[in-house]
mmCIF file of C-alpha atoms in Angstrom:
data_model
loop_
_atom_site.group_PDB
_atom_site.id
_atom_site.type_symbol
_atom_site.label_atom_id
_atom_site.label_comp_id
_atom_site.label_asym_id
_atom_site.label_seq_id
_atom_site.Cartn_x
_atom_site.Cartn_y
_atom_site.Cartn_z
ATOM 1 C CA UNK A 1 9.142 11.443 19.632
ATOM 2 C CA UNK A 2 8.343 8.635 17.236
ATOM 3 C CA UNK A 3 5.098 8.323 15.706
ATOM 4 C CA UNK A 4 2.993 5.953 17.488
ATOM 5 C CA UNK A 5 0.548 3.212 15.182
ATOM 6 C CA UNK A 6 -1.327 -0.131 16.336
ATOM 7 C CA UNK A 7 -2.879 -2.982 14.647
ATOM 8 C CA UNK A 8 -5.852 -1.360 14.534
ATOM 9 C CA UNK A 9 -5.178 2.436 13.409
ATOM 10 C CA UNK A 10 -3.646 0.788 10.560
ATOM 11 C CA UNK A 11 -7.125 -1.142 9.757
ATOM 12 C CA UNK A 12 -9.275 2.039 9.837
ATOM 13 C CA UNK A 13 -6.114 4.155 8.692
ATOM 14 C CA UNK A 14 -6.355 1.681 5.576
ATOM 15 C CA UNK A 15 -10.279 1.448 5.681
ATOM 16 C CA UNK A 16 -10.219 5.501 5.672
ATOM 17 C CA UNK A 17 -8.065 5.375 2.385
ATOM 18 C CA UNK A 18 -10.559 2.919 0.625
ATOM 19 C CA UNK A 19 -14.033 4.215 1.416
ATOM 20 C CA UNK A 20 -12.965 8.560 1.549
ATOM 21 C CA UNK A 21 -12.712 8.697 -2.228
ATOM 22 C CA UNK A 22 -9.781 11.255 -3.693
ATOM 23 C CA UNK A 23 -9.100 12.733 0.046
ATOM 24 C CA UNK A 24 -5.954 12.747 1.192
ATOM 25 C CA UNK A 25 -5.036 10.226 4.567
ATOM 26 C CA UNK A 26 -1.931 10.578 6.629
ATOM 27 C CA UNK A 27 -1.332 8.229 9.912
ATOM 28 C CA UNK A 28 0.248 9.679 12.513
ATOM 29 C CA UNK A 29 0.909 13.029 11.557
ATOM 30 C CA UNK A 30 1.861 15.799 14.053
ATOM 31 C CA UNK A 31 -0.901 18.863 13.957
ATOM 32 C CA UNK A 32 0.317 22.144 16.406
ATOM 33 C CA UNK A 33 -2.142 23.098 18.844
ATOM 34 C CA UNK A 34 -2.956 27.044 18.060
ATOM 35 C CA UNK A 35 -2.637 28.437 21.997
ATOM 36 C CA UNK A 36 0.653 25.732 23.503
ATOM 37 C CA UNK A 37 2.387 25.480 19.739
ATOM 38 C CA UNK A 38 2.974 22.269 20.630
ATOM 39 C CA UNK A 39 2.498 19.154 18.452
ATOM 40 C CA UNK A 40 -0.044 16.709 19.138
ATOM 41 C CA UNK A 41 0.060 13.389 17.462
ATOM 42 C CA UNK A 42 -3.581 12.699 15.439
ATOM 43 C CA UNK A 43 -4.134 8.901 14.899
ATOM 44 C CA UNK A 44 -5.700 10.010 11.589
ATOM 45 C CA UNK A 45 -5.845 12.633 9.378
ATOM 46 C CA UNK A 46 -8.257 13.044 6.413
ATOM 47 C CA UNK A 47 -7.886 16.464 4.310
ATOM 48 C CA UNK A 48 -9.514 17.231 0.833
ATOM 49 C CA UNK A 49 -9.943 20.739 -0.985
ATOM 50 C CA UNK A 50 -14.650 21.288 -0.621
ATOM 51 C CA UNK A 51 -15.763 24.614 -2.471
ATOM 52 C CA UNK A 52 -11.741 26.029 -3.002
ATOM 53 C CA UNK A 53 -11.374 25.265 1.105
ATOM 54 C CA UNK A 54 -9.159 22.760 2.629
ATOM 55 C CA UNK A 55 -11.140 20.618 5.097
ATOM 56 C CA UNK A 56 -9.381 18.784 7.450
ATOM 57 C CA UNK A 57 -10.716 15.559 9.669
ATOM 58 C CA UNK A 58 -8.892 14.119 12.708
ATOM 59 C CA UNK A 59 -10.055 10.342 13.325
ATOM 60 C CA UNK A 60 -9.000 8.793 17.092
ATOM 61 C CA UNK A 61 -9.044 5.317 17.731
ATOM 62 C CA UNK A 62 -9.410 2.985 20.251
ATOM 63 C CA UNK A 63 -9.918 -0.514 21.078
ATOM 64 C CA UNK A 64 -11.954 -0.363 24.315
ATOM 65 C CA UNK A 65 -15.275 0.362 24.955
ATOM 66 C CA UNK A 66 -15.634 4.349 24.694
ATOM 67 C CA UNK A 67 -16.868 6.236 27.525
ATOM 68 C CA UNK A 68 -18.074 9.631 27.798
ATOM 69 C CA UNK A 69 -14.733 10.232 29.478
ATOM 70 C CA UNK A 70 -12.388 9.450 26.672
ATOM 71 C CA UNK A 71 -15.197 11.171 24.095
ATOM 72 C CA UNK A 72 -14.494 14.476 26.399
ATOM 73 C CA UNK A 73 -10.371 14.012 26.593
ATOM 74 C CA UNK A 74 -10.692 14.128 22.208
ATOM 75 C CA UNK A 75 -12.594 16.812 22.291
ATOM 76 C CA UNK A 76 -10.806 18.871 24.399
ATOM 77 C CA UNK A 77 -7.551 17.691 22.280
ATOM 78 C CA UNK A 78 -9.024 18.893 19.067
ATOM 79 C CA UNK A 79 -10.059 21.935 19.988
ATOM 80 C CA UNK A 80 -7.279 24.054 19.169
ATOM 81 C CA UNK A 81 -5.817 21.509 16.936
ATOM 82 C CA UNK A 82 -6.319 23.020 12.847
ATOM 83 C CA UNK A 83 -9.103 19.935 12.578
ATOM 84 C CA UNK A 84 -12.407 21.045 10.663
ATOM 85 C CA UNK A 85 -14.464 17.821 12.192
ATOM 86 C CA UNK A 86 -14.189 15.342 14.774
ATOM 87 C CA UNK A 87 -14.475 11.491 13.987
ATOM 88 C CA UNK A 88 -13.976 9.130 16.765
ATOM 89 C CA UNK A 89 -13.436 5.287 16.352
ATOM 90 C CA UNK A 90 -14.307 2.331 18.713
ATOM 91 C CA UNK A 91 -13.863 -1.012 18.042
ATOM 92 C CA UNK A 92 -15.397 -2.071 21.237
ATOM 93 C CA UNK A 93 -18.681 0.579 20.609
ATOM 94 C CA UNK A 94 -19.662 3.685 22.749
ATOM 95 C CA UNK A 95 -21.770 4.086 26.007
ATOM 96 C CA UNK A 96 -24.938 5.777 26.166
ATOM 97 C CA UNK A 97 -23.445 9.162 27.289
ATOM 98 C CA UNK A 98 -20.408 8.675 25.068
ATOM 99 C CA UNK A 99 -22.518 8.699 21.851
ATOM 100 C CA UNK A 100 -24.499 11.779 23.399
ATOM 101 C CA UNK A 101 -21.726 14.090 24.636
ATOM 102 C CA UNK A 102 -20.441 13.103 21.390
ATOM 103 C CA UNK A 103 -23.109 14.455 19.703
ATOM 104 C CA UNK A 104 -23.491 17.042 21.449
ATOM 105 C CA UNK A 105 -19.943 18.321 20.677
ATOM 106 C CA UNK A 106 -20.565 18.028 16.586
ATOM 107 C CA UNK A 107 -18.324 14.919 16.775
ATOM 108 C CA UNK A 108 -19.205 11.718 14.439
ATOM 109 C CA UNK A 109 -18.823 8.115 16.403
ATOM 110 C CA UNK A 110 -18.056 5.149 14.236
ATOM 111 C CA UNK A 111 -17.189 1.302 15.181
ATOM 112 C CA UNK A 112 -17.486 -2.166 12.849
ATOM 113 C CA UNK A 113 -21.073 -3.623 13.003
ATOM 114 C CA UNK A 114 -21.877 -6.685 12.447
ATOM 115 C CA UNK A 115 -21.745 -7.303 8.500
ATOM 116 C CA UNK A 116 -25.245 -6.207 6.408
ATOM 117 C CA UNK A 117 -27.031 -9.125 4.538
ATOM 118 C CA UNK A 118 -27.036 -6.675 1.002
ATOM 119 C CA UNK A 119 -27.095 -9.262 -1.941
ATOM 120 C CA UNK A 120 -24.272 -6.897 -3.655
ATOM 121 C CA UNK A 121 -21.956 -8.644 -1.506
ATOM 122 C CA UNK A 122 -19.632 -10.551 -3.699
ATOM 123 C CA UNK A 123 -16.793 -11.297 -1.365
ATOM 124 C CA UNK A 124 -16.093 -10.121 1.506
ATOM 125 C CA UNK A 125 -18.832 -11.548 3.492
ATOM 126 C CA UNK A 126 -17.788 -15.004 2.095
ATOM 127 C CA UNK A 127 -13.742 -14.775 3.146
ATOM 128 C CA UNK A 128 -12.568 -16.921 6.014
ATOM 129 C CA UNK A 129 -9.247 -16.960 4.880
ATOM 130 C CA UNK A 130 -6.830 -15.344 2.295
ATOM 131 C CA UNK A 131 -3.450 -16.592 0.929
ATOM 132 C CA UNK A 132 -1.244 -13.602 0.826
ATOM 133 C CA UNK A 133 2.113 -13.970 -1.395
ATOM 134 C CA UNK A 134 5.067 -11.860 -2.327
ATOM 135 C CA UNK A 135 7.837 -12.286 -4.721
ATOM 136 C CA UNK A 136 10.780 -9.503 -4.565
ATOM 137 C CA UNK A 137 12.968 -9.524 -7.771
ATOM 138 C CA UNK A 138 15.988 -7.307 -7.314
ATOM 139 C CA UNK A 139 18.046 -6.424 -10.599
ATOM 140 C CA UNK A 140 21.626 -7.216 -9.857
ATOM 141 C CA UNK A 141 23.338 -7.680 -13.202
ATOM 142 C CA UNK A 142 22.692 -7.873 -16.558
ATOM 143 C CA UNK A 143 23.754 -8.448 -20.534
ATOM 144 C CA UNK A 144 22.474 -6.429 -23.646
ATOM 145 C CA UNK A 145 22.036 -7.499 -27.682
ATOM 146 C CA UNK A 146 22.528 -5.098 -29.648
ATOM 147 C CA UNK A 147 21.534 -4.490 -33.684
ATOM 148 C CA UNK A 148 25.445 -3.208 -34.681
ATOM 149 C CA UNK A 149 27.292 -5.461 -32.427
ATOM 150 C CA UNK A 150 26.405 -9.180 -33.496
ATOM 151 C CA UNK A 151 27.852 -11.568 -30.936
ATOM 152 C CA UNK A 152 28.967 -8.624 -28.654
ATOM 153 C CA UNK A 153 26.907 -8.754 -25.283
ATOM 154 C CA UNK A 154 28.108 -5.804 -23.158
ATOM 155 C CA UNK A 155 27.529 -6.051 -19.552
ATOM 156 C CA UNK A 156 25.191 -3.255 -18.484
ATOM 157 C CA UNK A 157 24.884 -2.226 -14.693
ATOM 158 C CA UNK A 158 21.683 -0.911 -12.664
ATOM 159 C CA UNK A 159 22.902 2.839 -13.276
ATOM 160 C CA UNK A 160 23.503 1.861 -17.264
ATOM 161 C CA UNK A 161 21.910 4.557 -19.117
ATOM 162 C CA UNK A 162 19.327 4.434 -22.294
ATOM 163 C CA UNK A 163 18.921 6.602 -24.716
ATOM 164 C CA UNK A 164 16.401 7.865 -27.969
ATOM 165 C CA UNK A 165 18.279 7.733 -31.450
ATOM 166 C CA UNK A 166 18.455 10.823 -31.353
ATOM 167 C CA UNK A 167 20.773 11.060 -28.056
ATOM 168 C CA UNK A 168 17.661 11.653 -25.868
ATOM 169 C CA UNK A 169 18.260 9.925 -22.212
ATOM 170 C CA UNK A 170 15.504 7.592 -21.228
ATOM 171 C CA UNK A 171 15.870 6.011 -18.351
ATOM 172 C CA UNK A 172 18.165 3.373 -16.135
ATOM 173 C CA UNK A 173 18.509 -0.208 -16.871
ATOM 174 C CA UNK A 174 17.294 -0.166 -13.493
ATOM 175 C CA UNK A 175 14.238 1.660 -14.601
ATOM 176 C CA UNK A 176 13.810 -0.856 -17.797
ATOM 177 C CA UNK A 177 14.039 -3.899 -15.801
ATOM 178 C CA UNK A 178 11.640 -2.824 -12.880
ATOM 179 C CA UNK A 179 9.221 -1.752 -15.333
ATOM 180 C CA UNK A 180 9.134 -5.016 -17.079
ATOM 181 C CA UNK A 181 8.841 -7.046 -13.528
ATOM 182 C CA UNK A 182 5.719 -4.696 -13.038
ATOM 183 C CA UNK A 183 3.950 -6.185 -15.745
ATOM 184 C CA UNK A 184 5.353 -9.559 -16.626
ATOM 185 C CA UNK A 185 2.938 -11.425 -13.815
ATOM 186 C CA UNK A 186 6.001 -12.415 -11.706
ATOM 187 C CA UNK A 187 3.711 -13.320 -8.928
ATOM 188 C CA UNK A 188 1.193 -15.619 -10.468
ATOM 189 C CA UNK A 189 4.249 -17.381 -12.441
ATOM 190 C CA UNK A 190 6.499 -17.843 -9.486
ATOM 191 C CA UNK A 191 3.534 -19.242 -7.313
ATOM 192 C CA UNK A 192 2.558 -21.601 -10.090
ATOM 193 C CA UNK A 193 6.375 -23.369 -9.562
ATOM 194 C CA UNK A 194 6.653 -26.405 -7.203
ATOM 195 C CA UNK A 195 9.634 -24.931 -6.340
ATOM 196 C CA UNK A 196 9.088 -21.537 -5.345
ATOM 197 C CA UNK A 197 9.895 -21.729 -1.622
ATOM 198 C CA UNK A 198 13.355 -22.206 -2.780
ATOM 199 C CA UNK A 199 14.054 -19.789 -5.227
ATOM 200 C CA UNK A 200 16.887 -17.447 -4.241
ATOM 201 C CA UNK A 201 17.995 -16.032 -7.896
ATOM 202 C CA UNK A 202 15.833 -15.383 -11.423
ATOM 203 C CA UNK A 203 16.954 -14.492 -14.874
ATOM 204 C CA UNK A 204 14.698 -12.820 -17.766
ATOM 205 C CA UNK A 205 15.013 -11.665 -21.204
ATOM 206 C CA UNK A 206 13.549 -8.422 -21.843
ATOM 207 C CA UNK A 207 12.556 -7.978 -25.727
ATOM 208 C CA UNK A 208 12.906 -4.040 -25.091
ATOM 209 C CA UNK A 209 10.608 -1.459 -27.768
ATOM 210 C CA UNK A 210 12.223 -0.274 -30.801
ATOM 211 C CA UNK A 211 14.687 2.796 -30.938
ATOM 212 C CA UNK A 212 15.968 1.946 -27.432
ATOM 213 C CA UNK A 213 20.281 2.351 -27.369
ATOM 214 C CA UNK A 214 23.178 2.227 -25.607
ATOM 215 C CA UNK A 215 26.584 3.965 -26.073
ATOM 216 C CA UNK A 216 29.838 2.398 -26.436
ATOM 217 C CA UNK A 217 33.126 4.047 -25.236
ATOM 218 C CA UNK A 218 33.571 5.931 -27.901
ATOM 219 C CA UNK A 219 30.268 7.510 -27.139
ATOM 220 C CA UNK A 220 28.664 5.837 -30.269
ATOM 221 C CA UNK A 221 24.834 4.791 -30.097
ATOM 222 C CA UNK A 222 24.144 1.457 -30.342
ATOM 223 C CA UNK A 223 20.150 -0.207 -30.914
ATOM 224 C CA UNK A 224 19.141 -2.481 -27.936
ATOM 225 C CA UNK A 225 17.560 -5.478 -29.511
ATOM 226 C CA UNK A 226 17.253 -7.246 -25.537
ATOM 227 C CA UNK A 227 18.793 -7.116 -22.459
ATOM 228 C CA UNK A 228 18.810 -10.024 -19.913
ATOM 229 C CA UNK A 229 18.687 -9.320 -16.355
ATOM 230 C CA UNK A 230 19.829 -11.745 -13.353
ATOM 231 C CA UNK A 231 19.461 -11.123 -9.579
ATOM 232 C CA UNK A 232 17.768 -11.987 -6.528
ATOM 233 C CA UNK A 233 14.329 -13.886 -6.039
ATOM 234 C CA UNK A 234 12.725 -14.485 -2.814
ATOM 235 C CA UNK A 235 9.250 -15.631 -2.097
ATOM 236 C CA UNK A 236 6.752 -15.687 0.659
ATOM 237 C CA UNK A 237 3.095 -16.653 1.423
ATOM 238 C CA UNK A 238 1.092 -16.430 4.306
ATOM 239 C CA UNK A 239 -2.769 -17.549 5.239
ATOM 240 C CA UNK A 240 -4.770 -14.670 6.649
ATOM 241 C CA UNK A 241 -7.570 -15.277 8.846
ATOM 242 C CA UNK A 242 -10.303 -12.818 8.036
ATOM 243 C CA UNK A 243 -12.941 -11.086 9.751
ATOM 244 C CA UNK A 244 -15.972 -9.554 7.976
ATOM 245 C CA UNK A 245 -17.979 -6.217 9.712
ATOM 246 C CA UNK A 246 -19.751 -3.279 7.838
ATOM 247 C CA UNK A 247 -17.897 0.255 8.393
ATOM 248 C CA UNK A 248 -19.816 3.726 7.378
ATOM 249 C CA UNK A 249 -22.103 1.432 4.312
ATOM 250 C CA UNK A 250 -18.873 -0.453 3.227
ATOM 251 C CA UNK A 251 -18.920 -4.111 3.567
ATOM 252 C CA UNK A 252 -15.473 -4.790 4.392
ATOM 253 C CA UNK A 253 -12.685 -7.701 5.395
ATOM 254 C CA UNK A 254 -9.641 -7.770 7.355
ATOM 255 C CA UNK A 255 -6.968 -9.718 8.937
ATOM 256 C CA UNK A 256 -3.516 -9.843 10.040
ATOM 257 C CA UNK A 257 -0.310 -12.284 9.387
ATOM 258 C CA UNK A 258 3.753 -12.246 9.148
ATOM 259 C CA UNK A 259 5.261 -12.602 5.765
ATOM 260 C CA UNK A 260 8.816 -13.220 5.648
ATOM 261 C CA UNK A 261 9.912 -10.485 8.673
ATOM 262 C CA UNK A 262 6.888 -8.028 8.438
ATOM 263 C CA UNK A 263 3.792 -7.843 9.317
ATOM 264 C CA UNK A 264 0.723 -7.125 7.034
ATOM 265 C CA UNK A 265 -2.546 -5.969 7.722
ATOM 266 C CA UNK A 266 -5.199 -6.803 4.854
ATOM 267 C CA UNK A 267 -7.723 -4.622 3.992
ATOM 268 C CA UNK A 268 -11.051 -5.139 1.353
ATOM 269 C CA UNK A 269 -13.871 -3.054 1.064
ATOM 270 C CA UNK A 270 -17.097 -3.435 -1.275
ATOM 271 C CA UNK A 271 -19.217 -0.401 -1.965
ATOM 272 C CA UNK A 272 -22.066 -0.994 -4.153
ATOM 273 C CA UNK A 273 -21.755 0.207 -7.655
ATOM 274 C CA UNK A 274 -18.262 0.615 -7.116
ATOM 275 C CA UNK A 275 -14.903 -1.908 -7.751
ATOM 276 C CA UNK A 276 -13.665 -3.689 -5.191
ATOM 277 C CA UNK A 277 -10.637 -2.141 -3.364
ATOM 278 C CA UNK A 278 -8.055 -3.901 -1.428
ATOM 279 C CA UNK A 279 -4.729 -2.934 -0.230
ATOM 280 C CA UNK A 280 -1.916 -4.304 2.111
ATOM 281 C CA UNK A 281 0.137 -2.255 5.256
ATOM 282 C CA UNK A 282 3.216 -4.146 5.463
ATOM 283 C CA UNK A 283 4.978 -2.713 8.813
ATOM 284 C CA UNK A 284 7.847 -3.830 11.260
ATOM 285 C CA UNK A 285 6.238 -3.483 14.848
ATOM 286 C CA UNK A 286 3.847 -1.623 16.173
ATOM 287 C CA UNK A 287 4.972 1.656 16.455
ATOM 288 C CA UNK A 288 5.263 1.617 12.372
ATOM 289 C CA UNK A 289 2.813 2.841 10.362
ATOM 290 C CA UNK A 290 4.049 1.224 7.513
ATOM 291 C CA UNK A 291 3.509 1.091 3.692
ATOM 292 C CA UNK A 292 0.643 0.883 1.934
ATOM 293 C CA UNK A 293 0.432 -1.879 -1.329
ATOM 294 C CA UNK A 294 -2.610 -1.201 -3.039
ATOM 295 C CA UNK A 295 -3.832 -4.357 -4.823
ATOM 296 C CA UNK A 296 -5.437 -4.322 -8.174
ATOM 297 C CA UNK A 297 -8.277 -6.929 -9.077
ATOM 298 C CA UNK A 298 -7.187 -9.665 -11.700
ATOM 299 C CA UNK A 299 -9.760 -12.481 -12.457
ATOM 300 C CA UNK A 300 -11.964 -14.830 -10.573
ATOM 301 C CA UNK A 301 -8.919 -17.251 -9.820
ATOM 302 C CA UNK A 302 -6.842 -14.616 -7.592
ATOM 303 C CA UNK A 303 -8.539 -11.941 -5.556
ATOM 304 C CA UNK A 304 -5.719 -9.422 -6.409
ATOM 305 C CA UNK A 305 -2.415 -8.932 -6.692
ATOM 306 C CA UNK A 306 0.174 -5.365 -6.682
ATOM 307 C CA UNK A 307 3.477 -4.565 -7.086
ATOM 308 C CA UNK A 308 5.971 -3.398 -4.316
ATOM 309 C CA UNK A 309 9.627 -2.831 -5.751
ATOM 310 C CA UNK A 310 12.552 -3.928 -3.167
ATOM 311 C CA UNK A 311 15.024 -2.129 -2.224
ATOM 312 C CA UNK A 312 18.910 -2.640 -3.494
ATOM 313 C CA UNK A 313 20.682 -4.437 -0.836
#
């Protein structure tokens, strides 16, 4: 059977990841119940190592209003499931006996309030929208310079392989040229162009470190002064509505759009005393959980941006 997600496991699945510190958070997973041996599908999962034990938390979701009849059907799923603790999600809130078979049973209840007024709140509680952009680059061919070949610029191909003076492999041209699109700022320069809706292709010189070579037919090592990569460009953008709420002390922000053929779900949470966090789940319907982009914070101009390599077509 599939694995089963919805818009809004992936917003506490991705809330989950930002606020539970160096814990470990799975969506979806399948956990075998101890007395059937079946598997039963958790929405989330949150495990971490406390005291040389692994602790494991099982988080269910749901959208409605929680009664004390759906608190009692998760509690009776859990218990002979491996989960440690019991964490139950509304988005709609919980009924007076919900909350109190709930806590009765051990088992934490948690929804999004209504956002805090704390003063620490730098941005999320002033968001209404969010343009969200993406540029994928994929290597397709390329040209190298080399130190003991003046004029000669040998085609290189993404499996062309780099080597140490010494004969020591390095890495893929591949490698090289994804490693330089990770930290050349692709984003920010192609959404400064006019032009960007219509790019289709980019070419870039990459002035590569010292002692970097190549071999020739012969097997002879030859210094790589820069290699120039072409390929395919294609960008996107998308304006995010967002909503601001407060989940377990975080103030946080979230929204949904479609960017190029996926959907996203955005995610930002504020902690005091601690960095802003943001990250993206970019997923193809509803029953995917999707891939996480976790966005790192660059200046006052641009809330964040990350890196999400494409794969070869």
């Amino acid at each position: 059977m599939p694995r089963r997600s919805n818009y809004l496991q992936k917003i506490v699945f991705g809330l989950e990841r930002q606020v539970a510190g160096k814990a470990e958070i799975e969506q979806s997973p399948l956990l075998k119940d101890r007395v059937t041996g079946r598997d039963r599908e958790v929405d989330i999962v949150i495990s971490g190592w406390v005291g040389g034990r692994r602790i494991v938390i099982g988080v269910e979701v749901t959208a409605s209003r929680a009664d004390a009849g759906w608190v009692d059907e998760m509690v009776g799923k859990h218990r002979n499931l491996p989960t440690d603790k019991l964490v139950l999600f509304s988005k709609g809130g919980f009924t007076e006996g919900a909350i109190a078979d709930a806590a009765a049973s051990g088992v934490e209840t948690v929804t999004l309030e209504e956002p805090g007024d704390a003063d620490w709140q730098k941005v999320c509680g002033k968001l209404s929208q969010v343009l969200v952009a993406s540029v994928s680059l994929v290597p397709r061919s390329g040209t190298a310079a080399l130190r003991t070949a003046e004029g000669l610029r040998p085609a290189v191909g993404p499996e062309t392989e780099i080597f140490m003076k010494d004969g020591r492999r390095v890495g893929t041209f591949q490698d090289l040229a994804s490693a330089f699109l990770r930290g050349a700022n692709v984003l920010e320069r192609v959404h400064a162009r006019e032009d960007r809706p219509d790019l289709k292709r980019f070419v870039a010189t990459i002035n590569v470190p010292r002692g970097l070579h190549m071999r020739d037919t012969a097997d002879g090592l030859h210094e790589v002064l820069s290699l120039t990569i072409a390929g395919d460009c294609e960008y996107r953008e998308v304006v995010v509505d967002i909503a601001s709420s407060e989940y377990r002390g975080a103030q946080v922000a979230h929204g949904s759009g479609r960017l190029g053929n996926q959907d996203i779900a955005l995610i930002i949470t504020e902690i005091e005393t601690e960095p802003m966090r943001s990250s993206i789940v970019v997923y193809k319907g509803e029953n995917d959980p999707g891939d996480v982009v976790d966005l790192a914070p660059h200046g006052s101009e641009h809330l964040s941006s990350g890196h999400r390599e494409a794969p070869p077509k």
